Amino acid sequence: MEFVIINVMSKTSLVAGGAGFIGSHLCEALLGKGHKVICFDNLSTGNKRNVQKFLQDDNFTFIQGNVADPTAYGSIENLKIEKIYHLASPASVTYIMEYPVEAADANSSGTKYLLELAKKKNARFLFSSSSEAYGDPKEHPQKESYWGNVNSVGVRSGYDEGKRFGEALCMAYHREFGVNVKIVRIFNTYGPNSSISDSRVVPQLVRQAILKEPLTVHGDGAQTRSFCFVSDMAKGIIAMMESNEVGPINIGNHDEYTINDLANNIIKMTNSDSKIRYVERPKDDPSKRKPDITLAKQKLGWEPKVGLEEGLNETIVYFRQMLKEK
């Protein structure tokens, strides 16, 4: 384990999961706003490569550690921290099904230890929940008032119920101890810094198209998703932290596409001769997923700006480079 002691001035943000996909973009956005950033990550699904360019920045510190391990906080407890962003959780469907305990632990024990840190330091605390809190929704689009349709003992429940419990724990600390919490529900996000081995739909289809492999589409491909580019997501998360809102508030793109549409667009944009290969849908896979972002617009003044074609172009460029270096 790597312990680092630094001198910390004002506007210091701890980003748990900061070497991950969204977390690394959040670190970059915060550094761009003049914050000191402490990136806390166990690198189970994150990659130090994502934050390599920040390591020479005096405002950035990397600490390797697991949020669910109480002994990992030794180098953090004595630092002055104003804001804590909790993004430390695996999210790939394949990964959370293979390692359901890790997913549950990061969102339960990990959330508790970080909330205790926020309580001790009187810091603002943001929990990155997920659209998976809605399960396979019977309401469409999904509003924050919807309680969801989740299989509490299903193959994805370590993650899904982990996120729901994390939300409950945040509200418990808010009500009992007055911790200043914020909850965002993150919808499908894509872009650079996602792993080339990520099984989530955009990175998987982009990788397959570039390699001219069959594009794996679950079921008949008629299920829908809404895709938010990662720079928009980082801005939405920061807007929530800087607001007076508690949440939960949905952060995502309201444009909705079938998986067939996505796959065909990726084939066209990569000039690939790949064909679509239909396979059995995973258990508890949602049929529809689209956020109602009215609250984000009204309360945060935020809405996504990057369209799917623009975002996919950037993602394809990134994946081509990653595959070339592999």
XYZ file of C-alpha atoms in Angstrom:
326
model
C 0.000 0.000 0.000
C 1.255 3.474 -0.862
C 1.000 6.193 1.792
C 1.703 9.796 0.873
C 1.647 12.831 3.145
C 1.134 16.188 1.467
C 0.589 19.767 2.500
C -2.944 20.638 1.581
C -4.324 24.139 1.198
C -7.878 25.226 0.512
C -10.243 23.695 -2.037
C -8.963 20.162 -1.618
C -11.035 17.367 -3.120
C -10.633 13.669 -2.405
C -11.715 11.590 -5.395
C -12.202 7.957 -4.388
C -11.962 5.911 -7.567
C -10.066 8.777 -9.190
C -7.998 6.540 -11.476
C -11.134 5.016 -12.952
C -12.969 5.992 -16.096
C -15.221 8.788 -14.823
C -13.019 9.491 -11.807
C -9.986 10.403 -13.929
C -12.032 12.915 -15.929
C -13.359 14.334 -12.671
C -9.780 14.746 -11.391
C -8.855 16.594 -14.578
C -11.877 18.906 -14.357
C -11.168 19.708 -10.686
C -7.502 20.429 -11.382
C -8.643 22.729 -14.171
C -10.725 24.628 -11.616
C -7.683 25.139 -9.390
C -8.474 22.461 -6.805
C -5.928 20.314 -5.079
C -6.900 16.714 -5.804
C -6.164 13.557 -3.835
C -6.841 10.510 -5.996
C -7.596 7.434 -3.845
C -7.875 4.200 -5.819
C -7.044 0.516 -5.349
C -6.607 0.040 -9.126
C -8.875 -3.019 -9.238
C -10.737 -1.556 -12.208
C -9.016 1.834 -12.454
C -5.664 2.332 -14.156
C -2.808 4.578 -13.088
C -2.310 5.337 -16.780
C -5.498 7.422 -16.619
C -3.870 9.874 -14.182
C -0.256 9.570 -15.357
C -0.253 13.071 -16.841
C -1.252 14.568 -13.470
C 1.518 12.960 -11.409
C 3.932 15.862 -11.955
C 1.261 18.425 -10.979
C 1.901 19.804 -7.490
C -1.866 19.979 -6.958
C -2.314 16.242 -7.539
C -1.525 13.315 -5.259
C -2.149 9.634 -5.887
C -2.733 7.276 -2.961
C -3.317 3.589 -3.568
C -5.853 2.087 -1.216
C -9.204 0.351 -0.942
C -12.120 2.448 0.366
C -13.574 -0.656 2.025
C -10.368 -1.238 4.043
C -10.338 0.875 7.235
C -6.545 0.576 7.456
C -6.138 2.341 4.092
C -6.990 5.780 5.470
C -3.802 6.377 7.462
C -2.305 8.899 5.041
C -5.606 10.735 4.596
C -6.967 11.201 8.113
C -4.697 14.137 8.982
C -5.243 16.044 5.747
C -7.558 18.985 5.331
C -10.258 17.979 2.859
C -13.280 20.060 1.902
C -14.975 17.747 -0.594
C -15.172 13.966 -0.980
C -16.340 12.389 -4.242
C -17.135 8.678 -3.902
C -16.786 7.012 -7.308
C -14.927 3.953 -6.003
C -16.971 1.071 -7.336
C -16.669 -1.401 -10.198
C -19.387 -0.829 -12.794
C -18.849 -3.197 -15.727
C -21.739 -5.675 -15.807
C -19.405 -8.633 -16.349
C -17.143 -7.548 -13.485
C -19.919 -6.928 -10.979
C -21.403 -10.335 -11.780
C -18.033 -12.048 -11.323
C -17.130 -10.076 -8.180
C -20.452 -9.222 -6.512
C -18.908 -9.011 -3.034
C -16.408 -6.364 -4.137
C -19.212 -4.317 -5.702
C -21.377 -4.604 -2.589
C -18.455 -3.842 -0.260
C -17.323 -0.702 -2.120
C -20.823 0.761 -1.932
C -21.580 -0.281 1.650
C -18.443 -0.485 3.814
C -16.579 1.880 1.502
C -19.390 4.415 1.690
C -19.516 4.173 5.478
C -15.772 4.764 5.930
C -15.842 7.728 3.549
C -18.902 9.164 5.292
C -17.079 8.860 8.604
C -14.195 10.785 7.052
C -16.601 13.468 5.812
C -18.180 13.682 9.263
C -14.780 14.065 10.932
C -13.616 16.752 8.512
C -16.960 18.506 8.068
C -16.536 17.922 4.336
C -19.156 17.813 1.622
C -19.757 14.264 0.435
C -20.987 13.179 -2.998
C -22.081 9.605 -3.616
C -22.131 8.373 -7.194
C -25.182 6.169 -7.311
C -26.429 4.674 -10.535
C -29.359 4.296 -12.867
C -29.171 0.663 -11.729
C -30.995 1.864 -8.617
C -34.081 1.800 -10.864
C -33.460 -1.818 -11.945
C -35.555 -2.868 -14.937
C -37.831 0.171 -14.745
C -41.585 0.122 -15.205
C -41.533 3.943 -15.419
C -40.089 5.597 -18.524
C -38.241 7.915 -18.538
C -37.038 7.462 -14.977
C -37.658 10.282 -12.498
C -35.873 10.514 -9.172
C -39.194 9.924 -7.416
C -39.431 6.416 -8.924
C -38.542 3.717 -6.373
C -37.394 1.210 -8.963
C -37.854 -2.442 -9.877
C -34.780 -4.294 -8.607
C -34.222 -8.008 -8.070
C -32.723 -7.863 -4.576
C -31.234 -11.362 -4.814
C -30.386 -11.400 -8.519
C -26.986 -11.784 -10.172
C -26.522 -7.990 -10.320
C -27.810 -7.287 -6.831
C -24.371 -6.827 -5.259
C -24.059 -3.681 -7.346
C -27.709 -2.626 -7.684
C -28.570 -3.038 -4.018
C -25.121 -1.781 -3.063
C -25.952 1.523 -4.738
C -29.384 1.650 -3.129
C -27.893 0.922 0.285
C -25.204 3.556 -0.305
C -27.943 6.104 -0.919
C -29.739 5.023 2.269
C -26.520 5.282 4.284
C -25.845 8.775 2.936
C -29.311 9.908 4.014
C -28.857 8.263 7.428
C -25.637 10.230 8.016
C -27.340 13.362 6.730
C -30.314 13.015 9.067
C -28.517 11.746 12.176
C -25.207 13.609 11.986
C -25.922 16.510 9.622
C -23.322 15.407 7.049
C -23.637 17.520 3.896
C -24.357 14.765 1.375
C -25.199 14.828 -2.311
C -26.443 11.867 -4.339
C -26.245 11.621 -8.124
C -27.631 8.748 -10.157
C -25.274 8.235 -13.080
C -26.675 6.912 -16.347
C -24.704 5.176 -19.129
C -21.463 7.083 -19.680
C -18.829 6.597 -22.385
C -15.644 8.178 -23.691
C -11.830 8.084 -23.416
C -10.157 6.363 -20.433
C -12.618 3.492 -20.414
C -10.772 0.183 -20.385
C -10.341 -1.655 -23.674
C -11.507 -4.791 -21.861
C -14.632 -3.107 -20.444
C -17.739 -5.160 -21.210
C -20.080 -2.174 -21.114
C -21.825 -1.665 -24.403
C -19.966 1.307 -25.955
C -16.382 0.214 -25.242
C -17.165 -3.379 -26.158
C -18.773 -2.503 -29.501
C -16.102 0.069 -30.402
C -13.308 -2.403 -29.640
C -14.992 -5.149 -31.661
C -15.625 -2.861 -34.631
C -12.025 -1.613 -34.746
C -10.749 -5.197 -34.570
C -13.302 -6.186 -37.236
C -14.829 -8.767 -34.919
C -18.564 -9.514 -34.746
C -20.377 -6.931 -32.610
C -22.015 -8.653 -29.652
C -25.606 -7.478 -29.154
C -27.754 -8.978 -26.431
C -31.253 -10.189 -27.262
C -32.781 -8.625 -30.340
C -31.040 -5.270 -29.817
C -34.320 -3.417 -29.352
C -33.528 -2.510 -25.738
C -32.691 1.171 -25.283
C -30.049 3.190 -23.493
C -29.153 6.880 -23.198
C -25.456 7.705 -23.536
C -23.736 10.611 -21.793
C -20.237 11.675 -22.821
C -17.808 11.590 -19.926
C -16.855 15.295 -19.971
C -20.535 16.203 -19.598
C -20.814 13.707 -16.742
C -17.850 15.232 -14.874
C -19.372 18.704 -15.203
C -22.709 17.445 -13.889
C -21.075 15.803 -10.880
C -19.177 18.991 -10.014
C -22.321 21.096 -10.460
C -24.073 18.845 -7.941
C -21.219 19.116 -5.438
C -21.204 22.897 -5.707
C -24.971 23.145 -5.308
C -27.121 23.202 -2.169
C -29.015 20.107 -3.323
C -29.049 16.764 -1.529
C -30.641 14.719 -4.281
C -30.831 12.180 -5.623
C -30.535 13.861 -9.006
C -30.181 12.043 -12.332
C -27.090 12.881 -14.401
C -27.229 11.525 -17.926
C -28.185 12.213 -21.522
C -31.891 12.242 -22.378
C -31.369 11.102 -26.006
C -32.414 7.463 -26.344
C -31.092 4.857 -28.787
C -31.664 1.169 -29.371
C -28.585 -1.011 -29.080
C -29.067 -1.919 -32.747
C -28.862 1.778 -33.689
C -25.717 2.173 -31.589
C -24.043 -0.879 -33.125
C -24.825 0.187 -36.687
C -23.572 3.728 -36.028
C -20.292 2.376 -34.625
C -19.805 0.055 -37.628
C -20.328 3.010 -39.966
C -18.091 5.418 -38.040
C -15.200 2.916 -37.809
C -15.538 1.878 -41.479
C -15.698 -1.673 -40.211
C -16.980 -4.693 -42.093
C -18.061 -6.296 -38.822
C -21.472 -7.904 -38.566
C -23.797 -7.960 -35.592
C -23.910 -11.208 -33.607
C -26.993 -11.615 -31.420
C -26.547 -13.473 -28.130
C -28.703 -14.256 -25.131
C -29.503 -11.267 -22.922
C -27.999 -11.267 -19.424
C -30.343 -11.921 -16.526
C -32.071 -8.777 -15.155
C -30.872 -6.698 -18.117
C -33.105 -3.571 -18.282
C -35.311 -3.202 -21.356
C -35.303 0.589 -21.273
C -33.115 3.191 -19.689
C -33.580 6.949 -20.089
C -33.198 9.644 -17.435
C -35.617 12.431 -16.765
C -33.109 15.280 -16.244
C -35.598 18.011 -15.398
C -34.193 18.358 -11.880
C -30.605 18.625 -13.131
C -31.632 21.410 -15.496
C -33.674 23.272 -12.898
C -31.549 22.792 -9.777
C -28.031 22.560 -11.215
C -28.288 24.507 -14.455
C -26.766 21.448 -16.142
C -27.572 19.500 -19.246
C -25.390 17.461 -21.634
C -23.784 19.269 -24.573
C -21.894 16.552 -26.458
C -23.903 14.678 -29.077
C -23.502 10.952 -29.656
C -21.630 11.256 -32.975
C -19.107 13.733 -31.565
C -18.583 11.644 -28.445
C -18.243 8.393 -30.369
C -15.632 9.979 -32.649
C -13.481 10.863 -29.626
C -13.997 7.411 -28.150
C -13.016 5.677 -31.389
C -9.822 7.761 -31.677
C -8.907 6.838 -28.096
C -9.579 3.127 -28.583
C -7.600 3.007 -31.814
C -4.608 4.428 -29.968
C -5.025 2.060 -27.025
C -5.268 -0.983 -29.286
C -2.209 0.174 -31.237
C -0.196 0.395 -28.007
C -1.418 -2.934 -26.661
